């Protein structure tokens, strides 16, 4: 992003592809850019503490739950696969921030709990995180922040409940995704 305003989609592509809705593309492009920029900014704040934004989110998810969580619950909240969350949990466990404990009623399952080291780290890192969030949103007033949250919630709800996703376009006999 150039700092002068939102990124705009290619009007040339819109002319070439009638399926393209430039305003929808503008929304998605700017969501992706804002997410990447926020993740980068938060990463710079967390890195000195040995955390990634995703590692921070995992620790926060468990803390907010107030109880140990199954890896599948964490994966669902992160919107990642169980294989991805396993690798993330391995890193946090190696750092001494989480531990895997047997599920109280199903010994075949494990749950993830925070260690005392994670609680100490959170007491130090949460204020850093909150200050970074406040700085990122500082230029928006309270009503603008609420409007943005409400609109993002609408988009998220629509994406979660959409049953009419278009099929992947085929390119030379292969799906567009692979």
Short mmCIF file of C-alpha atoms in Angstrom, two decimals:
data_model
loop_
_atom_site.label_atom_id
_atom_site.label_comp_id
_atom_site.label_asym_id
_atom_site.label_seq_id
_atom_site.Cartn_x
_atom_site.Cartn_y
_atom_site.Cartn_z
CA UNK A 1 0.00 0.00 0.00
CA UNK A 2 1.33 3.42 -0.87
CA UNK A 3 0.10 5.30 2.22
CA UNK A 4 -2.10 7.55 0.08
CA UNK A 5 -5.26 5.49 0.23
CA UNK A 6 -6.73 2.09 -0.48
CA UNK A 7 -5.36 -0.25 -3.13
CA UNK A 8 -7.62 -0.51 -6.17
CA UNK A 9 -8.11 -3.53 -8.38
CA UNK A 10 -7.09 -3.52 -12.01
CA UNK A 11 -9.73 -1.91 -14.17
CA UNK A 12 -7.98 -3.60 -17.12
CA UNK A 13 -8.82 -6.99 -15.60
CA UNK A 14 -12.39 -5.84 -15.03
CA UNK A 15 -12.68 -4.99 -18.72
CA UNK A 16 -11.21 -8.37 -19.69
CA UNK A 17 -13.22 -10.46 -17.21
CA UNK A 18 -16.90 -9.50 -16.98
CA UNK A 19 -17.25 -11.78 -13.91
CA UNK A 20 -15.09 -9.36 -11.92
CA UNK A 21 -16.83 -6.90 -9.63
CA UNK A 22 -14.22 -4.17 -9.09
CA UNK A 23 -15.71 -3.01 -5.80
CA UNK A 24 -15.71 -6.58 -4.42
CA UNK A 25 -12.12 -7.03 -5.61
CA UNK A 26 -11.18 -3.74 -3.93
CA UNK A 27 -12.65 -4.98 -0.63
CA UNK A 28 -10.81 -8.31 -0.78
CA UNK A 29 -7.50 -6.78 -1.88
CA UNK A 30 -7.63 -4.26 0.96
CA UNK A 31 -8.62 -6.92 3.52
CA UNK A 32 -5.63 -9.02 2.47
CA UNK A 33 -3.29 -6.02 2.54
CA UNK A 34 -4.54 -4.85 5.94
CA UNK A 35 -4.22 -8.36 7.38
CA UNK A 36 -0.66 -8.73 6.09
CA UNK A 37 0.32 -5.29 7.37
CA UNK A 38 -1.21 -5.91 10.81
CA UNK A 39 0.43 -9.34 11.05
CA UNK A 40 3.82 -7.83 10.12
CA UNK A 41 3.45 -5.00 12.65
CA UNK A 42 2.39 -7.36 15.43
CA UNK A 43 5.18 -9.76 14.49
CA UNK A 44 7.73 -6.98 14.98
CA UNK A 45 6.32 -6.38 18.47
CA UNK A 46 6.23 -10.07 19.41
CA UNK A 47 9.51 -11.27 17.90
CA UNK A 48 11.71 -9.86 20.71
CA UNK A 49 9.65 -12.00 23.11
CA UNK A 50 10.21 -15.18 21.08
CA UNK A 51 6.65 -15.28 19.72
CA UNK A 52 5.03 -15.21 16.31
CA UNK A 53 1.58 -13.68 15.82
CA UNK A 54 0.12 -17.20 15.48
CA UNK A 55 1.92 -18.43 18.60
CA UNK A 56 0.58 -15.41 20.45
CA UNK A 57 -2.94 -16.19 19.21
CA UNK A 58 -2.71 -19.80 20.41
CA UNK A 59 -1.63 -18.70 23.88
CA UNK A 60 -4.41 -16.08 23.95
CA UNK A 61 -7.05 -18.60 22.77
CA UNK A 62 -6.14 -20.97 25.61
CA UNK A 63 -6.04 -18.17 28.18
CA UNK A 64 -9.39 -16.74 27.09
CA UNK A 65 -10.96 -20.22 27.21
CA UNK A 66 -9.85 -20.45 30.84
CA UNK A 67 -9.26 -24.19 30.53
CA UNK A 68 -7.09 -26.62 28.59
CA UNK A 69 -8.21 -27.10 24.98
CA UNK A 70 -7.98 -29.97 22.55
CA UNK A 71 -5.71 -29.27 19.55
CA UNK A 72 -8.76 -29.58 17.26
CA UNK A 73 -10.46 -26.71 19.12
CA UNK A 74 -7.39 -24.54 18.67
CA UNK A 75 -7.12 -25.46 14.97
CA UNK A 76 -10.79 -24.56 14.45
CA UNK A 77 -10.36 -21.14 16.06
CA UNK A 78 -7.20 -20.47 14.04
CA UNK A 79 -8.86 -21.79 10.88
CA UNK A 80 -5.92 -24.11 10.13
CA UNK A 81 -5.55 -27.86 9.74
CA UNK A 82 -4.80 -30.15 12.66
CA UNK A 83 -1.42 -30.90 11.08
CA UNK A 84 -0.54 -27.21 11.05
CA UNK A 85 -1.59 -26.73 14.66
CA UNK A 86 0.51 -29.75 15.71
CA UNK A 87 3.66 -28.06 14.39
CA UNK A 88 2.75 -24.79 16.08
CA UNK A 89 2.09 -26.57 19.38
CA UNK A 90 5.40 -28.43 19.09
CA UNK A 91 7.21 -25.08 18.87
CA UNK A 92 5.34 -23.63 21.85
CA UNK A 93 5.99 -26.78 23.87
CA UNK A 94 9.71 -26.67 23.01
CA UNK A 95 9.72 -23.04 24.25
CA UNK A 96 8.15 -24.21 27.54
CA UNK A 97 4.93 -22.23 27.01
CA UNK A 98 2.41 -25.07 26.74
CA UNK A 99 2.18 -28.64 27.86
CA UNK A 100 0.14 -31.53 26.55
CA UNK A 101 -1.89 -33.22 29.27
CA UNK A 102 -4.24 -36.24 29.10
CA UNK A 103 -7.91 -35.43 28.59
CA UNK A 104 -9.70 -36.00 31.92
CA UNK A 105 -12.33 -38.38 30.55
CA UNK A 106 -10.77 -39.78 27.35
CA UNK A 107 -7.20 -40.95 27.82
CA UNK A 108 -6.76 -41.32 24.05
CA UNK A 109 -6.98 -37.52 23.70
CA UNK A 110 -4.64 -34.78 24.80
CA UNK A 111 -5.40 -31.23 25.84
CA UNK A 112 -3.18 -28.18 25.72
CA UNK A 113 -2.63 -26.03 28.80
CA UNK A 114 -0.51 -22.99 29.46
CA UNK A 115 2.56 -23.29 31.63
CA UNK A 116 3.48 -20.78 34.35
CA UNK A 117 6.10 -19.44 31.90
CA UNK A 118 3.30 -18.67 29.40
CA UNK A 119 1.33 -16.79 32.06
CA UNK A 120 4.43 -14.73 32.96
CA UNK A 121 5.09 -14.01 29.28
CA UNK A 122 1.47 -12.96 28.71
CA UNK A 123 1.62 -10.53 31.65
CA UNK A 124 4.53 -8.87 29.86
CA UNK A 125 3.42 -9.22 26.23
CA UNK A 126 -0.30 -8.41 26.45
CA UNK A 127 0.36 -4.73 27.25
CA UNK A 128 2.78 -4.56 24.29
CA UNK A 129 0.15 -6.14 22.03
CA UNK A 130 -2.62 -3.86 23.27
CA UNK A 131 -0.46 -0.76 22.71
CA UNK A 132 0.31 -1.92 19.14
CA UNK A 133 -3.41 -2.50 18.45
CA UNK A 134 -4.26 0.93 19.84
CA UNK A 135 -1.61 2.56 17.66
CA UNK A 136 -2.81 0.71 14.54
CA UNK A 137 -6.38 1.86 15.09
CA UNK A 138 -5.52 5.28 16.50
CA UNK A 139 -6.64 7.15 13.45
CA UNK A 140 -10.17 5.69 13.68
CA UNK A 141 -12.66 7.07 16.15
CA UNK A 142 -14.75 4.79 18.38
CA UNK A 143 -17.77 4.82 16.04
CA UNK A 144 -15.56 4.12 13.00
CA UNK A 145 -13.96 1.19 14.82
CA UNK A 146 -17.38 -0.19 15.71
CA UNK A 147 -18.58 0.23 12.12
CA UNK A 148 -15.48 -1.57 10.80
CA UNK A 149 -15.92 -4.43 13.29
CA UNK A 150 -19.60 -4.75 12.36
CA UNK A 151 -18.85 -4.79 8.61
CA UNK A 152 -16.04 -7.32 9.02
CA UNK A 153 -18.41 -9.45 11.10
CA UNK A 154 -20.94 -9.35 8.28
CA UNK A 155 -18.33 -10.50 5.78
CA UNK A 156 -17.11 -13.25 8.10
CA UNK A 157 -20.63 -14.51 8.70
CA UNK A 158 -21.34 -14.55 4.96
CA UNK A 159 -18.14 -16.47 4.25
CA UNK A 160 -18.92 -19.05 6.93
CA UNK A 161 -22.48 -19.70 5.78
CA UNK A 162 -22.02 -19.48 2.02
CA UNK A 163 -23.19 -22.76 0.49
CA UNK A 164 -23.14 -21.42 -3.04
CA UNK A 165 -19.39 -21.10 -3.53
CA UNK A 166 -18.56 -21.21 -7.22
CA UNK A 167 -16.58 -24.24 -8.40
CA UNK A 168 -12.89 -23.71 -9.17
CA UNK A 169 -12.40 -22.71 -12.79
CA UNK A 170 -10.59 -25.21 -14.92
CA UNK A 171 -7.45 -24.12 -16.71
CA UNK A 172 -6.15 -26.52 -19.37
CA UNK A 173 -7.85 -29.46 -17.70
CA UNK A 174 -6.51 -28.61 -14.21
CA UNK A 175 -8.39 -26.92 -11.43
CA UNK A 176 -7.34 -23.34 -10.68
CA UNK A 177 -6.29 -24.37 -7.20
CA UNK A 178 -3.69 -26.91 -8.20
#
